[in-house]
Coordinates of C-alpha atoms and ligand atoms in Angstrom, one line a residue:
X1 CA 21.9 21.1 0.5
X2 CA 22.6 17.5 1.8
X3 CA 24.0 14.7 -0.5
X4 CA 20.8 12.9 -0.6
X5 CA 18.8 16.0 -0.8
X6 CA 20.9 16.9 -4.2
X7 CA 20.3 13.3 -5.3
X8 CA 16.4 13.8 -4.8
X9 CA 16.4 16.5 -6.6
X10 CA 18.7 15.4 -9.9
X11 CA 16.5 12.3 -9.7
X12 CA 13.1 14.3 -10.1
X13 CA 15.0 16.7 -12.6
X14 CA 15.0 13.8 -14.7
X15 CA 11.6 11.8 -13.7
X16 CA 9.9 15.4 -14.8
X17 CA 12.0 15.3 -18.1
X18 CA 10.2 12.0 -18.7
X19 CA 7.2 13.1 -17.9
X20 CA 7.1 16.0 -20.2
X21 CA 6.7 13.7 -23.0
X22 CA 3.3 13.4 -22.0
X23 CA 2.0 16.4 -24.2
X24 CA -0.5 16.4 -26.4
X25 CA 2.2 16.3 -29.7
X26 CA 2.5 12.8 -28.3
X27 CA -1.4 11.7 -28.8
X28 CA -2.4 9.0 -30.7
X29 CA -5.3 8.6 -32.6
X30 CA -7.3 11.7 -31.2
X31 CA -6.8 15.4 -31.7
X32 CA -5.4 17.6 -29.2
X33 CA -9.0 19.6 -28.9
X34 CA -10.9 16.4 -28.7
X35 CA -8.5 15.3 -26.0
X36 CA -8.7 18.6 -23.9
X37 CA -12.3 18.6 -24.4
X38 CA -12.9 15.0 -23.3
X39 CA -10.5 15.7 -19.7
X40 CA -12.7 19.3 -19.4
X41 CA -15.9 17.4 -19.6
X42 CA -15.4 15.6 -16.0
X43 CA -13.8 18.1 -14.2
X44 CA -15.7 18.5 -11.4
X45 CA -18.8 16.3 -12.5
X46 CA -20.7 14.9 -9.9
X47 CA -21.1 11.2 -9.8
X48 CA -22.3 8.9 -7.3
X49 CA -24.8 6.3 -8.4
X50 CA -21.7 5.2 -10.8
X51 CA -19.9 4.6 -8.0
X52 CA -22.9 2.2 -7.0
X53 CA -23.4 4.9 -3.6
X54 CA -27.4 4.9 -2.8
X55 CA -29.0 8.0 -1.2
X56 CA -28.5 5.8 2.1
X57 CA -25.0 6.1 2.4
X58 CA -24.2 8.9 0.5
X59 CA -23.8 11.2 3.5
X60 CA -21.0 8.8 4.8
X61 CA -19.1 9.0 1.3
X62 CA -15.9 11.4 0.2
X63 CA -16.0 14.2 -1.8
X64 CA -13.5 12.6 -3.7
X65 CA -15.1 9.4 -4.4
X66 CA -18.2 11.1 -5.8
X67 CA -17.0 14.7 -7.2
X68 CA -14.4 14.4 -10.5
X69 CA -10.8 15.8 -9.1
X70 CA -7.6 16.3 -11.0
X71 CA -5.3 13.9 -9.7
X72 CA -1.3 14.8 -10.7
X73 CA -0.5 18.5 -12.1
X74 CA 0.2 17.7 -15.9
X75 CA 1.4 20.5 -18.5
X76 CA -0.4 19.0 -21.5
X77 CA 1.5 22.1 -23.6
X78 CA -1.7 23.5 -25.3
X79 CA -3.3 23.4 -21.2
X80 CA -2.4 22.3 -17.8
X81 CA -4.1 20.7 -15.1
X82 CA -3.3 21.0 -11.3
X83 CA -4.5 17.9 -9.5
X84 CA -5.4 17.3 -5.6
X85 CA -1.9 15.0 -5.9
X86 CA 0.2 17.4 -7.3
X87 CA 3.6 16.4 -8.4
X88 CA 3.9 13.0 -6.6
X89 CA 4.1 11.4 -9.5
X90 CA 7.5 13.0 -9.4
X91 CA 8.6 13.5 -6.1
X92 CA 7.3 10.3 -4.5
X93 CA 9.8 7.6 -7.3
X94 CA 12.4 10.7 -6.2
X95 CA 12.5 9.7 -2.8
X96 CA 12.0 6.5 -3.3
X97 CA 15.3 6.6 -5.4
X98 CA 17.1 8.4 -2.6
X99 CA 16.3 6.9 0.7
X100 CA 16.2 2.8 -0.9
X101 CA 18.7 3.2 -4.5
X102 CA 15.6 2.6 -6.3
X103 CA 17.1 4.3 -9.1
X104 CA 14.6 5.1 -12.7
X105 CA 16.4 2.3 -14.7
X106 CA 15.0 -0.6 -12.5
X107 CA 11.7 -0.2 -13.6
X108 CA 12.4 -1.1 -17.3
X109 CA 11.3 -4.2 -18.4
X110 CA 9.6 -5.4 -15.1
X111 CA 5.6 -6.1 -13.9
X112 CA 4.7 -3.1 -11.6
X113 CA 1.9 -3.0 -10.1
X114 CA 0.8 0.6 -9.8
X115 CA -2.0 0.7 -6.7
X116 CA -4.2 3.7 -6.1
X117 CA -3.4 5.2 -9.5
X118 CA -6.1 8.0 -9.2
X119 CA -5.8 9.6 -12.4
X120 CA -3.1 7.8 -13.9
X121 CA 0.0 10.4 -13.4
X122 CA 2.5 7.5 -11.7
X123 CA 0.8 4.5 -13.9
X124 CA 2.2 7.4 -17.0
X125 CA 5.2 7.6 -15.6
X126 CA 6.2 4.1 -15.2
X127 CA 5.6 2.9 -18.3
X128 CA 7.5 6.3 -19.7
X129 CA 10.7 4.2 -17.3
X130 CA 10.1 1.0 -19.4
X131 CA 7.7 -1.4 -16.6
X132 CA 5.2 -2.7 -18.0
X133 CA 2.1 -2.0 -15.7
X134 CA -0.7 -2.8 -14.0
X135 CA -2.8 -0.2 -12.2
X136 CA -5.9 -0.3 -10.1
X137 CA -7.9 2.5 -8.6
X138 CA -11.1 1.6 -6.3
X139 CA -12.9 5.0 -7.5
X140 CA -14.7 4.1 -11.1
X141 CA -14.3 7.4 -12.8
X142 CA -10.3 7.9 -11.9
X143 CA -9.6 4.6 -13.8
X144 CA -11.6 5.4 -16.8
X145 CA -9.9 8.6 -16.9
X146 CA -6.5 6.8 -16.4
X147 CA -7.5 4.6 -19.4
X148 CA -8.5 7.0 -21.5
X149 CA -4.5 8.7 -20.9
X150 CA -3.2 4.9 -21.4
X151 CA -5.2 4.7 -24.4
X152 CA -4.6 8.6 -26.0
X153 CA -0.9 8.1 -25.5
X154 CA -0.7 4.5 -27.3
X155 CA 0.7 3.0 -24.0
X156 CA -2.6 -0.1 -24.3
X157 CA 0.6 -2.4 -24.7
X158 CA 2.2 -1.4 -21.6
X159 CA -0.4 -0.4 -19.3
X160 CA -3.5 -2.1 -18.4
X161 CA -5.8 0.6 -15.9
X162 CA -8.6 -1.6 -14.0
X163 CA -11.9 -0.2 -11.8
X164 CA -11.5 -2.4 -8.9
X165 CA -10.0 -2.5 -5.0
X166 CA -7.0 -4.0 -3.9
X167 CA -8.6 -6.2 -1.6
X168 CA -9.9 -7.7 -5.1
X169 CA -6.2 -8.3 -5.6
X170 CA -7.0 -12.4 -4.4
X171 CA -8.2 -13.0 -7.8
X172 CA -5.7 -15.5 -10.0
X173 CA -4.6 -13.7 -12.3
X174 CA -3.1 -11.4 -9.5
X175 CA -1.2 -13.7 -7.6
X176 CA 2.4 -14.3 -8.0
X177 CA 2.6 -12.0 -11.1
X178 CA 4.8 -8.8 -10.5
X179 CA 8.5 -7.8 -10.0
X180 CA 7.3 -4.8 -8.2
X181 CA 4.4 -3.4 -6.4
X182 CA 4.4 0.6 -6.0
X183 CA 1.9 1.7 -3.3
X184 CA 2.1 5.5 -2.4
X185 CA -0.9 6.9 -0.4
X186 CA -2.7 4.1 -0.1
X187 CA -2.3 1.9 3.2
X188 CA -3.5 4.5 5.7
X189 CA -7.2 4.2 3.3
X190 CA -7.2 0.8 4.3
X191 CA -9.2 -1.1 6.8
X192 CA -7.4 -3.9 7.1
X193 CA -4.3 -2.6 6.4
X194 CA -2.0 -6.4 7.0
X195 CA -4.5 -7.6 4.9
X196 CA -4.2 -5.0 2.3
X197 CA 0.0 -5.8 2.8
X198 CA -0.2 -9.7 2.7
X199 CA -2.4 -9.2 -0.7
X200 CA 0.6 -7.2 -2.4
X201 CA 3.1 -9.9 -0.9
X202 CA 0.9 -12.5 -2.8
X203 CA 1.1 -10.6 -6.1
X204 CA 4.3 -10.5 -5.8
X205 CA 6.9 -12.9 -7.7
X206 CA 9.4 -14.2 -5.3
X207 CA 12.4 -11.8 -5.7
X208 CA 10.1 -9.0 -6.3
X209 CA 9.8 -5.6 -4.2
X210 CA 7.3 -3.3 -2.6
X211 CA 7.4 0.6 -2.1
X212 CA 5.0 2.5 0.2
X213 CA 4.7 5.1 1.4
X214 CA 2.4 6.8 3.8
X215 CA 0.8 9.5 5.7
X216 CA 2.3 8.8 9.1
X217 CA 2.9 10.0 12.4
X218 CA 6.6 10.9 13.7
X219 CA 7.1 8.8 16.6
X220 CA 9.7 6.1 17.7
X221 CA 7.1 3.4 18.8
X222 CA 4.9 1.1 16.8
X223 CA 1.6 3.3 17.3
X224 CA -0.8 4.4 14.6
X225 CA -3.7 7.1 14.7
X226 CA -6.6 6.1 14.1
X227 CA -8.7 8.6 11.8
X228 CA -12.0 7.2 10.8
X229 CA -14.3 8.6 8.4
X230 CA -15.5 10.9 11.0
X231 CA -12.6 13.1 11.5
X232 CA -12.8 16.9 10.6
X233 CA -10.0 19.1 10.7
X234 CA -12.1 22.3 10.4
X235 CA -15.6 21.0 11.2
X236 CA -17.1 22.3 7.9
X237 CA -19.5 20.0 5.8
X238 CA -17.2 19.8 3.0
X239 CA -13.6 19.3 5.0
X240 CA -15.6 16.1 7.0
X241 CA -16.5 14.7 3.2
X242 CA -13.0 15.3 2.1
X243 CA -11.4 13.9 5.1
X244 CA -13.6 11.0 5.7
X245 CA -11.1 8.2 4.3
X246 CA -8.0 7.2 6.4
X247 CA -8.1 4.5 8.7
X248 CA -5.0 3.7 10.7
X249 CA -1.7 6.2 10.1
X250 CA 0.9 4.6 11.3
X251 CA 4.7 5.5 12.5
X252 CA 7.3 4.1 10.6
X253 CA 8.0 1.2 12.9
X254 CA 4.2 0.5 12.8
X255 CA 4.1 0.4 9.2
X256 CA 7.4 -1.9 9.5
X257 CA 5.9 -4.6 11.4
X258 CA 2.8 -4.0 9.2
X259 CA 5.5 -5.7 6.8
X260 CA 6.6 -8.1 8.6
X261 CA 3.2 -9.4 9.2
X262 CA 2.5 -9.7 5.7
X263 CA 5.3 -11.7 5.4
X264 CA 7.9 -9.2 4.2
X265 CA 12.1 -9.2 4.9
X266 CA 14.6 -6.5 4.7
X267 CA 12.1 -4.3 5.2
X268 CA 13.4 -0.5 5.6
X269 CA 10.8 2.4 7.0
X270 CA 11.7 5.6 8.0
X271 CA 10.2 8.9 8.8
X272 CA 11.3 11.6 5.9
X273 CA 10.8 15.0 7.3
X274 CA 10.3 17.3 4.3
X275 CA 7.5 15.6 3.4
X276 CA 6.1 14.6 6.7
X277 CA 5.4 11.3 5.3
X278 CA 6.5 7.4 6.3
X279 CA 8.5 5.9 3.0
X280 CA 9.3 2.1 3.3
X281 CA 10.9 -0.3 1.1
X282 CA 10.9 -4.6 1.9
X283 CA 11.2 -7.0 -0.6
X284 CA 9.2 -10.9 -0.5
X285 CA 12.2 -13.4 -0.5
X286 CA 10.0 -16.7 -0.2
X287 CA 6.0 -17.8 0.3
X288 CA 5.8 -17.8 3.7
X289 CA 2.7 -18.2 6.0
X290 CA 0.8 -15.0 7.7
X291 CA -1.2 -15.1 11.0
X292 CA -4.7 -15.5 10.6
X293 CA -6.1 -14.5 13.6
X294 CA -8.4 -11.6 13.4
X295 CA -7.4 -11.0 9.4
X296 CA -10.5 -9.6 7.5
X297 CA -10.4 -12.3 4.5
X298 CA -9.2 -15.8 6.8
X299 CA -9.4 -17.3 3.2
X300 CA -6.0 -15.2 2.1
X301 CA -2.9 -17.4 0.6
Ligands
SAM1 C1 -3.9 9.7 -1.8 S1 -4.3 9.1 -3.4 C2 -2.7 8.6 -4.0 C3 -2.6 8.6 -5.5 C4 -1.3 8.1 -6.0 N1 -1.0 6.8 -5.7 C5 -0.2 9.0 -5.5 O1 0.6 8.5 -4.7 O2 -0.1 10.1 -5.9 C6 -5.0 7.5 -3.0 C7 -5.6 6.8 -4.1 O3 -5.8 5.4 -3.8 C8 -7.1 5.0 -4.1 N2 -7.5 3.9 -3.2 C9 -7.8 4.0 -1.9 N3 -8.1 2.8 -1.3 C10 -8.0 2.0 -2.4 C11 -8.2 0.6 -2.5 N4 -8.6 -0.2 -1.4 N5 -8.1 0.0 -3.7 C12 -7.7 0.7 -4.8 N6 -7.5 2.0 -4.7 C13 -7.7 2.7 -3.6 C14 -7.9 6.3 -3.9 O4 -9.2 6.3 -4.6 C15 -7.0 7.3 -4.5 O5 -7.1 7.4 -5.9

């Protein structure tokens, strides 16, 4: 095994020995059979009028948007879930902790912003490291279910879950607040993916950091696939619903000047091959402008 290999793997030894706390001896203020029944009772449940999707459009949504899936496996002790995510709660702060020296201990005491939280398994996990957090998850039913972990563990003083996208992240109370924004599995979904960038450089303090990282392609130039909600890898009805939902997936010099763009400096992106992902790391040194031709919101700061 590689150096850096053995140092991913001590460092998600010991992100999973945080997140074992997260059993249901550590609820507060509901029982453990409440609590597993409350989880069971939207697994799988079908939902997309709360979403606000009309019979019109339905057809064009995903499966994930509108079915209730799992999102990070979680041994609750008296159960255990497996979620679509897995353990990337885990893995995904490991590697960002290998490839950049973002070790566990620089998440205590700092504003993180947790994007795409889906069910809430990172948004745990950073406040277990000591951040105080902000999460935000554009599907309705993950962030209530995100919430209701906040909530069930006691963590309400350290974690704040909100329903809402991050191109809503323009709003005041967003802007120049975090040390840290943490964005795995997110950009590729966007649209306007600079945008989406220069709105996390605006949240961010000057100082402060970003992490991404990506579904990417594993090429030297600056190119990025382009998906669309049309794609199907197998052609089936329910593969096009899942697969209906990335946008641009860039290479890792792509995803760099994505960064640059936004306004973004010592900005590292690199292809890591036992994922088959993109990881980058860049930090916002100063308010600097962004180019507004063709940008989705001309409005942005
Ligand atoms: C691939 S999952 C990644 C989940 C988690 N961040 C992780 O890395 O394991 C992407 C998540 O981001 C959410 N998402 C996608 N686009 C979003 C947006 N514009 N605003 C907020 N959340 C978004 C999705 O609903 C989904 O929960």
């Amino acid at each position: 095994m590689t150096q850096a290999e053995a140092g991913f793997e001590a460092c998600a030894e010991t992100l999973a020995d945080h997140f074992r706390h997260f059993t249901v001896a550590s609820l507060v203020g509901i029982t453990p059979e409440r609590f597993e029944e409350a989880l069971n009772s939207h697994l799988g449940v079908v939902d997309a009028e709360g979403e606000g999707y009309g019979a019109g459009d339905l057809d064009r949504q995903r499966d994930l948007s509108i079915k209730f899936h799992w999102g990070h496996d979680h041994d609750f002790g008296a159960f255990r879930l497996e979620g679509r995510m897995r353990r990337r709660h885990i893995d995904v702060l490991a590697r960002f902790a290998s490839l950049f020296g973002v070790a566990s201990e620089t998440y205590t005491g700092r504003q993180v912003l947790d994007v795409g939280c889906w069910c809430g398994g990172t948004t745990l996990m950073l406040a277990r490291l000591g951040a105080s957090v902000t999460a935000i998850e554009e599907v309705r039913k993950y962030a209530r279910m995100a919430r209701f972990l906040v909530d069930a563990f006691g963590l309400a003083d350290v974690a704040n879950v909100q329903a809402m996208s991050l191109y809503e992240c323009n709003r005041p109370e967003f802007l120049r607040r975090f040390d840290r924004v943490v964005m795995p599995g997110v950009v590729y979904h966007l649209s306007d993916p600079v945008l989406g960038l220069r709105l996390m450089f605006n949240a961010l303090l000057p100082g402060g950091d970003i992490l991404v990282e990506s579904m990417g392609v594993d090429r030297d130039e600056p190119v990025c696939v382009f998906e669309g909600s049309r794609r199907s890898h197998s052609g089936s009805r329910e593969d096009l619903d899942r697969g209906g939902w990335n946008w641009f997936v860039p290479s890792p010099l792509a995803l760099e000047r994505m960064l640059l763009e936004a306004g973004f400096v010592d900005v590292q992106s690199v292809w890591e091959p036992r994922s088959g992902r993109v990881y980058a790391y860049a930090t916002k040194r100063e308010e600097v402008g962004i180019c507004r031709a063709g940008l989705s919101m001309p409005s942005v700061p």
